[in-house]
PDB file of C-alpha atoms in Angstrom:
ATOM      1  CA  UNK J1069     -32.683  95.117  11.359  1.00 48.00           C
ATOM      2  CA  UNK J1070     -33.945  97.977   8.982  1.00 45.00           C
ATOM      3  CA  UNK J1071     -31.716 100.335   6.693  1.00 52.00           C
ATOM      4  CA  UNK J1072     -34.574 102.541   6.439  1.00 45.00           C
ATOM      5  CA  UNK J1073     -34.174 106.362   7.184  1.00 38.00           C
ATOM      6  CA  UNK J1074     -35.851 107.982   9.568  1.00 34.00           C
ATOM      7  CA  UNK J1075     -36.417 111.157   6.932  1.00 32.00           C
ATOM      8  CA  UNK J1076     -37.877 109.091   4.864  1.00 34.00           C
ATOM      9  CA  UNK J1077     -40.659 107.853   6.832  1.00 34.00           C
ATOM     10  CA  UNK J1078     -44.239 108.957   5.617  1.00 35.00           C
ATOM     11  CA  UNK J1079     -45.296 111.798   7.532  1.00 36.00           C
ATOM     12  CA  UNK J1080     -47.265 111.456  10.562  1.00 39.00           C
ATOM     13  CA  UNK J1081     -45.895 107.990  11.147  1.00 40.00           C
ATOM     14  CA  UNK J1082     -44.537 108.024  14.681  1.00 41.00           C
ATOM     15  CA  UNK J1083     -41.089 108.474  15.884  1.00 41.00           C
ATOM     16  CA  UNK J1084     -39.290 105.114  14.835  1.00 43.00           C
ATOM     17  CA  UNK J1085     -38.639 102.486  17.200  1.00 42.00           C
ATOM     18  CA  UNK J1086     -35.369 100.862  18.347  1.00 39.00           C
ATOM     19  CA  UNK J1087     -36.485  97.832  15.971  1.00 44.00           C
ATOM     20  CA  UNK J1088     -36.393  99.916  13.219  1.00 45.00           C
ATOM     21  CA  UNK J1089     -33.693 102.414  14.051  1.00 47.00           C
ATOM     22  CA  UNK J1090     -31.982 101.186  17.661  1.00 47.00           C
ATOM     23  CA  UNK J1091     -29.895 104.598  19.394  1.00 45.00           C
ATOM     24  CA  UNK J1092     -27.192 104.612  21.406  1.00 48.00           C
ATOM     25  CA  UNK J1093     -29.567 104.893  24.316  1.00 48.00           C
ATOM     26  CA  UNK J1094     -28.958 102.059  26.758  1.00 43.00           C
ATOM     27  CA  UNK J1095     -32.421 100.476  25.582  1.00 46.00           C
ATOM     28  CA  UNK J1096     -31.165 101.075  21.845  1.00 44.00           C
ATOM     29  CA  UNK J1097     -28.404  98.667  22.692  1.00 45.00           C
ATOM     30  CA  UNK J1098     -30.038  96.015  24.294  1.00 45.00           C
ATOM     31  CA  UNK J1099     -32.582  95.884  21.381  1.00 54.00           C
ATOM     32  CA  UNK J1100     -28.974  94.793  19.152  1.00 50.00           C
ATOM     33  CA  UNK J1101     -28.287  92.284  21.760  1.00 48.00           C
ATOM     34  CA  UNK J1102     -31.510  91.051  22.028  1.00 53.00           C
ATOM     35  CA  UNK J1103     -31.549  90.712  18.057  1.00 53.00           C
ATOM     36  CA  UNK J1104     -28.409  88.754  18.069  1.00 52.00           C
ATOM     37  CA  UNK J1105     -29.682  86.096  20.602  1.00 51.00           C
ATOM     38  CA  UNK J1106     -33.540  86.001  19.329  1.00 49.00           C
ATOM     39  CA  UNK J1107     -32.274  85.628  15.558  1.00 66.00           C
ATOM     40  CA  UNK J1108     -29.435  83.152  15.159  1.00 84.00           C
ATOM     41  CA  UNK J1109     -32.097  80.460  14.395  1.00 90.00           C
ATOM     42  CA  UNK J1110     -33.443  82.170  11.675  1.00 92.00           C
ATOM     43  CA  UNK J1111     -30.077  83.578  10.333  1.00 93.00           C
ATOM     44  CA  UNK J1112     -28.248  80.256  10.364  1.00 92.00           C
ATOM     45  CA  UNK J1113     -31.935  78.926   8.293  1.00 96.00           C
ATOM     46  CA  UNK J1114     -31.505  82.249   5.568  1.00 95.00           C
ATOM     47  CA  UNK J1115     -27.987  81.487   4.824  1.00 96.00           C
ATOM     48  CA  UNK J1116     -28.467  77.507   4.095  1.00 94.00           C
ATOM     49  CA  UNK J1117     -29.979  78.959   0.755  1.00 94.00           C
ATOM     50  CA  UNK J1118     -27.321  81.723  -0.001  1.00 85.00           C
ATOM     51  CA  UNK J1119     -25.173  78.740  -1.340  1.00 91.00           C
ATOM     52  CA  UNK J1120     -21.830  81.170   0.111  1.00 97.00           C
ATOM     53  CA  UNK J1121     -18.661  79.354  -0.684  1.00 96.00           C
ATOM     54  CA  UNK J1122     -15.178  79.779   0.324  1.00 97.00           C
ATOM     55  CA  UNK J1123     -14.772  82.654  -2.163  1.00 97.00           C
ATOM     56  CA  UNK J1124     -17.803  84.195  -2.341  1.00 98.00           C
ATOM     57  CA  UNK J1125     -18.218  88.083  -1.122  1.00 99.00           C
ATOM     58  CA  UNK J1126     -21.306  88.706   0.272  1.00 99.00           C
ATOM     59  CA  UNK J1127     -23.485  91.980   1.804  1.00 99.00           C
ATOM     60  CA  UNK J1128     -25.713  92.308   4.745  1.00 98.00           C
ATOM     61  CA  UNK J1129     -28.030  94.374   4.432  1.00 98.00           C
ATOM     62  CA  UNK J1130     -29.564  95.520   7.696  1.00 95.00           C
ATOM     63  CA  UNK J1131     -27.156  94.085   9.808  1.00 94.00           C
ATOM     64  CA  UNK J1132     -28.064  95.244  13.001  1.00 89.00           C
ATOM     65  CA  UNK J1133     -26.400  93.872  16.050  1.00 89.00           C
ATOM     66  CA  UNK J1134     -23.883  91.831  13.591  1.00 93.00           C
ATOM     67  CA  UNK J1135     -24.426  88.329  14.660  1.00 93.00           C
ATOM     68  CA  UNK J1136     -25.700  87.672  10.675  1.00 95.00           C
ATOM     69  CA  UNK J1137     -21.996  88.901   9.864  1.00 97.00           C
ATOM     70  CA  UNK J1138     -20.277  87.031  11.826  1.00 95.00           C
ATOM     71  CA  UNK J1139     -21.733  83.734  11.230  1.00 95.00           C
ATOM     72  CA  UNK J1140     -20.576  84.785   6.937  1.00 98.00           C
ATOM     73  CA  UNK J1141     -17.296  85.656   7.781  1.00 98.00           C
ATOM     74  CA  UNK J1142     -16.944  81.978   9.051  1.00 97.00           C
ATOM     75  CA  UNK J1143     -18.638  80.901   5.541  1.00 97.00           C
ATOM     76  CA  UNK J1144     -16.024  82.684   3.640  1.00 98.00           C
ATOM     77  CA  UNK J1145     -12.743  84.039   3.140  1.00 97.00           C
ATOM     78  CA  UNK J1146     -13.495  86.663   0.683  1.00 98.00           C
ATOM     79  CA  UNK J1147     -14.178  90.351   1.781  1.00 98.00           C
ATOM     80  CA  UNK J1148     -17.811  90.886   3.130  1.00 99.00           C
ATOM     81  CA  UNK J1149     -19.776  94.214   3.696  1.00 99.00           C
ATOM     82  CA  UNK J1150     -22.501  95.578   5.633  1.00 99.00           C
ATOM     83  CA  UNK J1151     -24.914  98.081   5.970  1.00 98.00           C
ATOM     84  CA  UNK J1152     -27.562  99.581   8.432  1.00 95.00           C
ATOM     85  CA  UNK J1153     -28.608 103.429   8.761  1.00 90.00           C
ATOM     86  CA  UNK J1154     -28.567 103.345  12.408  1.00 90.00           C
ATOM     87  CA  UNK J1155     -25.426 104.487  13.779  1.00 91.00           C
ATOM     88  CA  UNK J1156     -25.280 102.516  16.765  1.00 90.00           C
ATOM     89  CA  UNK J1157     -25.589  99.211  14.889  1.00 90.00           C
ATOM     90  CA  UNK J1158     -22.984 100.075  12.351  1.00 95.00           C
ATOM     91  CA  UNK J1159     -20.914 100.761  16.143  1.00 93.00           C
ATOM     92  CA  UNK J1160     -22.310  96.993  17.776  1.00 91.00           C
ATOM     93  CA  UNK J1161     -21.614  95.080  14.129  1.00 96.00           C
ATOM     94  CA  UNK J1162     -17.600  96.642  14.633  1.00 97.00           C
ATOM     95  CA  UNK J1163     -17.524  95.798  17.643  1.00 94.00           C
ATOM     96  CA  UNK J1164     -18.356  92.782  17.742  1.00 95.00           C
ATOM     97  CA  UNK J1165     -16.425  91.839  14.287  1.00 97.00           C
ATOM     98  CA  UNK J1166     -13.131  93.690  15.192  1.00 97.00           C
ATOM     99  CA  UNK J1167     -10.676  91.260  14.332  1.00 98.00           C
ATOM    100  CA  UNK J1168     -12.220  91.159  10.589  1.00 98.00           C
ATOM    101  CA  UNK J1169     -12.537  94.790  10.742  1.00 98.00           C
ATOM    102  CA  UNK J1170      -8.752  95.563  11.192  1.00 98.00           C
ATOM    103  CA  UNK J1171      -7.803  92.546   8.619  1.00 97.00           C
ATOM    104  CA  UNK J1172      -9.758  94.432   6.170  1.00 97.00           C
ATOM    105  CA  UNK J1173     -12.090  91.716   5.349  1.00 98.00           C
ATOM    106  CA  UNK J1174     -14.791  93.741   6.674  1.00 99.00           C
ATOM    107  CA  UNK J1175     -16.368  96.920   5.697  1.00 98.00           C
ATOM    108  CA  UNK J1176     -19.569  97.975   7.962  1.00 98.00           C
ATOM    109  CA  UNK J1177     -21.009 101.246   6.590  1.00 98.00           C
ATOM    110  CA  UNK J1178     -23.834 103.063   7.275  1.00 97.00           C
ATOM    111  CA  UNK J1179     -26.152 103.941   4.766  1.00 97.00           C
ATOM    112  CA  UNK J1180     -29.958 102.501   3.392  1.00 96.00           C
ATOM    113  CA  UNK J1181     -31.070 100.006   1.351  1.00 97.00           C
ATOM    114  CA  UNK J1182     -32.649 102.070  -1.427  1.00 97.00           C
ATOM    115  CA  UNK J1183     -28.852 103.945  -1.953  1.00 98.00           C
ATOM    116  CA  UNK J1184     -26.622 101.325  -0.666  1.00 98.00           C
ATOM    117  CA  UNK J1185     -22.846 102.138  -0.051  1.00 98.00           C
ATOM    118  CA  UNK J1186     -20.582  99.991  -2.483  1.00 98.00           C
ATOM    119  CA  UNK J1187     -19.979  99.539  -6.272  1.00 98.00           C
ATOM    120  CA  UNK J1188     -22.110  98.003  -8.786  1.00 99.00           C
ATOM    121  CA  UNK J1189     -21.833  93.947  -9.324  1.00 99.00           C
ATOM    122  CA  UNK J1190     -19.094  93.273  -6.835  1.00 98.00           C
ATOM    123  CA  UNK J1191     -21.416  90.402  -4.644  1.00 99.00           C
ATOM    124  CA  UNK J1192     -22.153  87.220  -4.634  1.00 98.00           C
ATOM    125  CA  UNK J1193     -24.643  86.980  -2.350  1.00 98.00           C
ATOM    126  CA  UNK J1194     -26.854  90.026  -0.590  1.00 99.00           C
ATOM    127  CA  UNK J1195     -28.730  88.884   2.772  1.00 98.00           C
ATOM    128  CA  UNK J1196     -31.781  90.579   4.119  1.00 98.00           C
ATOM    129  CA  UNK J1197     -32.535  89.444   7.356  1.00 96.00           C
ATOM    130  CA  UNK J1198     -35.125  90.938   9.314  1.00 91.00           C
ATOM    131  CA  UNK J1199     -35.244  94.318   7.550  1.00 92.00           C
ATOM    132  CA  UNK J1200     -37.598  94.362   4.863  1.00 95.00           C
ATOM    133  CA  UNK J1201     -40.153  95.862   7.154  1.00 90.00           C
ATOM    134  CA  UNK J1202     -38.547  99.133   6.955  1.00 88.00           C
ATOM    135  CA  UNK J1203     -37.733  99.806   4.001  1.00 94.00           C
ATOM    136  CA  UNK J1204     -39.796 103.026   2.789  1.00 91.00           C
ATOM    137  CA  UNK J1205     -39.096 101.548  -0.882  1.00 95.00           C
ATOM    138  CA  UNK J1206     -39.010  97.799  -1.286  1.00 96.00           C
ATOM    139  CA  UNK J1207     -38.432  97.665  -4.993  1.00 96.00           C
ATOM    140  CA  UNK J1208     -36.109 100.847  -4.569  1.00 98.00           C
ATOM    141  CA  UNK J1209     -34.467  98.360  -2.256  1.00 98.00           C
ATOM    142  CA  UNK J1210     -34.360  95.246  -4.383  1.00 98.00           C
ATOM    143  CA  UNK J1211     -33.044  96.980  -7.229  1.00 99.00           C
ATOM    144  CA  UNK J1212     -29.829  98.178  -5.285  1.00 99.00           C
ATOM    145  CA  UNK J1213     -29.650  94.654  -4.483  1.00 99.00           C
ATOM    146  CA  UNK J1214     -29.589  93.949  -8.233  1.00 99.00           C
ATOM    147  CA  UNK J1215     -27.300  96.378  -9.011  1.00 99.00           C
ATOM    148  CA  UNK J1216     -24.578  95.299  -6.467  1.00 99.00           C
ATOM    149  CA  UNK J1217     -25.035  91.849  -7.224  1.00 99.00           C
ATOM    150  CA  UNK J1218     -22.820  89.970 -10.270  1.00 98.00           C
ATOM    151  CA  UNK J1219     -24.035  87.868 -12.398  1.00 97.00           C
ATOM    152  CA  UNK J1220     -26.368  84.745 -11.227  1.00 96.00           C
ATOM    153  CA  UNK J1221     -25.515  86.409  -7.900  1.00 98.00           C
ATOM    154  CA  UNK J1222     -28.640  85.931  -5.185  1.00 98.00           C
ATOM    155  CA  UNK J1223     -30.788  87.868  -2.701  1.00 98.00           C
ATOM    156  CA  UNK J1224     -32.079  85.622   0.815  1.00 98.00           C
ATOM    157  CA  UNK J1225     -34.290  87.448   2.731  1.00 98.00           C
ATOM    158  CA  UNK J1226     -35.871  86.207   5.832  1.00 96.00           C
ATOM    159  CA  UNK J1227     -38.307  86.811   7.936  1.00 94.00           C
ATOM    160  CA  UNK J1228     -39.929  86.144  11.405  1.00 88.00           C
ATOM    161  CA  UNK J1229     -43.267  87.082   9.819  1.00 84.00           C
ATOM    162  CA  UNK J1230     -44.643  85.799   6.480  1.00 79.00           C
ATOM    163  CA  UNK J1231     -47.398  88.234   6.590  1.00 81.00           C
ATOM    164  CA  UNK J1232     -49.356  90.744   7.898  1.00 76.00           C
ATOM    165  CA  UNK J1233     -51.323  88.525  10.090  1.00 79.00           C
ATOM    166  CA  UNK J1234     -48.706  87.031  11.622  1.00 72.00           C
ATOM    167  CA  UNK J1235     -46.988  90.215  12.599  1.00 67.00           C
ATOM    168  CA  UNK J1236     -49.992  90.708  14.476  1.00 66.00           C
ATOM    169  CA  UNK J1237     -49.408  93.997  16.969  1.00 68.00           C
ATOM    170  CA  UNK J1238     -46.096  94.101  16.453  1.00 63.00           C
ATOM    171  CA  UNK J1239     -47.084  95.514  12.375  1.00 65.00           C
ATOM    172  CA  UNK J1240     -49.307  98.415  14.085  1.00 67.00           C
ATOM    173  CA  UNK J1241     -46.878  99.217  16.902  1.00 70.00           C
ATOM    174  CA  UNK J1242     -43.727  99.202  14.801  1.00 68.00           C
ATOM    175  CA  UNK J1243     -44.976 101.062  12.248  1.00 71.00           C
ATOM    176  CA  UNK J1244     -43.936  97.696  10.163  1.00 78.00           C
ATOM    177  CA  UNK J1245     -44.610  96.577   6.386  1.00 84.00           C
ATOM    178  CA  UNK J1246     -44.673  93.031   6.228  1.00 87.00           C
ATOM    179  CA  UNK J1247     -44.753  91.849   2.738  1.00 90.00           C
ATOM    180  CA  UNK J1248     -46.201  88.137   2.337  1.00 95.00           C
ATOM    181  CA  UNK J1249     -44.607  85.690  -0.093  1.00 96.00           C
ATOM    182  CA  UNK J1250     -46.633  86.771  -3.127  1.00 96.00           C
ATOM    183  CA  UNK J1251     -45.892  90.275  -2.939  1.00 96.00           C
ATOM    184  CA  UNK J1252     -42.388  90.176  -2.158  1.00 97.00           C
ATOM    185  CA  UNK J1253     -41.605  87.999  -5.299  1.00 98.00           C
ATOM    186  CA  UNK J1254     -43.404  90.000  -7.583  1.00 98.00           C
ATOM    187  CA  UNK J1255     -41.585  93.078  -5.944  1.00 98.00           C
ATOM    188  CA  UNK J1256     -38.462  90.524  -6.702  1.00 98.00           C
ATOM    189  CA  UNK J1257     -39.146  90.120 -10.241  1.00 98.00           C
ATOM    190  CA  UNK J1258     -39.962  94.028 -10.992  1.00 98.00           C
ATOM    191  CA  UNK J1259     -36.795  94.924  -9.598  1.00 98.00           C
ATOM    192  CA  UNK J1260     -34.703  92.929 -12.190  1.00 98.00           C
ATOM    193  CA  UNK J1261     -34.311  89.148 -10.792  1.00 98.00           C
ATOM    194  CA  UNK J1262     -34.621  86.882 -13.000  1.00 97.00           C
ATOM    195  CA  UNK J1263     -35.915  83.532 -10.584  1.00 97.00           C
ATOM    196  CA  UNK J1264     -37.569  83.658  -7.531  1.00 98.00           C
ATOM    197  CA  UNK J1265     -38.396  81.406  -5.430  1.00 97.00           C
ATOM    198  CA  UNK J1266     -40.297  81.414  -1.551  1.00 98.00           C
ATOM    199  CA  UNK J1267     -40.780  79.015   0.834  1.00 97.00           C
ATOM    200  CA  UNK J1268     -42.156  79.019   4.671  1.00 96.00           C
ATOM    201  CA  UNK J1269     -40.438  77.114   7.547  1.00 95.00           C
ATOM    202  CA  UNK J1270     -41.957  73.775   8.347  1.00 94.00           C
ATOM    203  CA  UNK J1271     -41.972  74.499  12.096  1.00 92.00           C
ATOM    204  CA  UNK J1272     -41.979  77.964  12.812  1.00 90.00           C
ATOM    205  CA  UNK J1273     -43.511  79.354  10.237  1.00 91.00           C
ATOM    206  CA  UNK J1274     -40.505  81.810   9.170  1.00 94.00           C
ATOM    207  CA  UNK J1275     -40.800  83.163   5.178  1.00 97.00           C
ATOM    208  CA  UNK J1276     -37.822  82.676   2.747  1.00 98.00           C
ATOM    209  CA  UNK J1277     -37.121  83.990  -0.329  1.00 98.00           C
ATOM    210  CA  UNK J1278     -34.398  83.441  -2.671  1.00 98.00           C
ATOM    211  CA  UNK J1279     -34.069  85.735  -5.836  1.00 98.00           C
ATOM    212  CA  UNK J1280     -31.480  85.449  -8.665  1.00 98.00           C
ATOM    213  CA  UNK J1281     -29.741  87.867 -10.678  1.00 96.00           C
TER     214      UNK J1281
END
């Protein structure tokens, strides 16, 4: 899901989709739903490299329809956060993690990636799943993740599409930037990581990339 703002976009780009920025209309929330079924393969596959243990307090970034979150709260006991700039996903990610909500171990704000809500180095581990197509600002983006992070914290961000190429339509209809391996890790290492690594799903093709603070 993105945290991108719709004010942001460049002008003349068109109106942005419910991919990128899902409403409450009733299309807006099946787009969430449909996001939490189509994406638990490739969530469950991004966190087997966030190394999140019992303790460990971790961000979403992008959460969209909240399925991400809820699989972390079962990976840890610490507090975890989350962030998208659409509304009605901050809404579906409460919903659908209420119990965690009212414990407190929870906190689902809206905001973007490039000014995200919460305090300098108090993660672990920052996910990215599905969002880095938005972004107006990758590095913008990958330096908040920096900041938030602590020390020999890490970013996992993963995709559906490795490139441009594989997006196919979906890059030209979405309005989508799809950064391939070599370009997000350099965009990694600008930002302030110190080790990145990528790799590409032997099956399915999916793009991973793990960057450390």
């Amino acid at each position: 899901m993105s945290t991108a703002s719709s004010a942001d976009a460049p002008s003349g780009r068109a109106r942005p989709s419910n991919f990128e920025l899902p409403s409450s209309s009733l299309l807006g929330r099946l787009t969430l739903r449909s996001m939490n079924l189509g994406h638990r393969r490739l969530h469950r596959w991004g966190l087997d490299a966030g190394s999140i243990g019992p303790d460990s307090r971790v961000l979403d970034v992008g959460c969209g329809g909240g399925a991400a979150v809820r699989r972390i709260l079962r990976l840890t006991r610490a507090e975890v956060g989350a962030v998208d700039h659409s509304p009605t996903a901050v809404d579906r990610t409460r919903r659908l993690n209420t119990a965690d909500v009212a414990r407190g171990r929870l906190r689902v704000m809206e905001g973007s990636a490039e000014a995200l809500p919460f305090r300098s180095a108090c993660f672990d581990v920052v996910t990215a799943f599905e969002t880095v197509y938005f972004w107006p600002d990758l590095e913008t983006g990958l330096r908040e993740a920096v900041r938030v992070l602590r020390s020999r914290g890490r970013l996992v961000v993963a995709d559906e599409f490795a490139d441009r190429r594989s997006a196919g339509a979906w890059a030209e209809r979405l309005a989508m930037r799809v950064p391939d391996a070599r370009v997000l890790t350099a965009a990694c290492r600008a930002a302030g990581f110190a080790r990145t690594t990528a790799e590409r799903h032997p099956r399915r093709g999916w793009l991973r990339v793990v960057a450390e603070r």
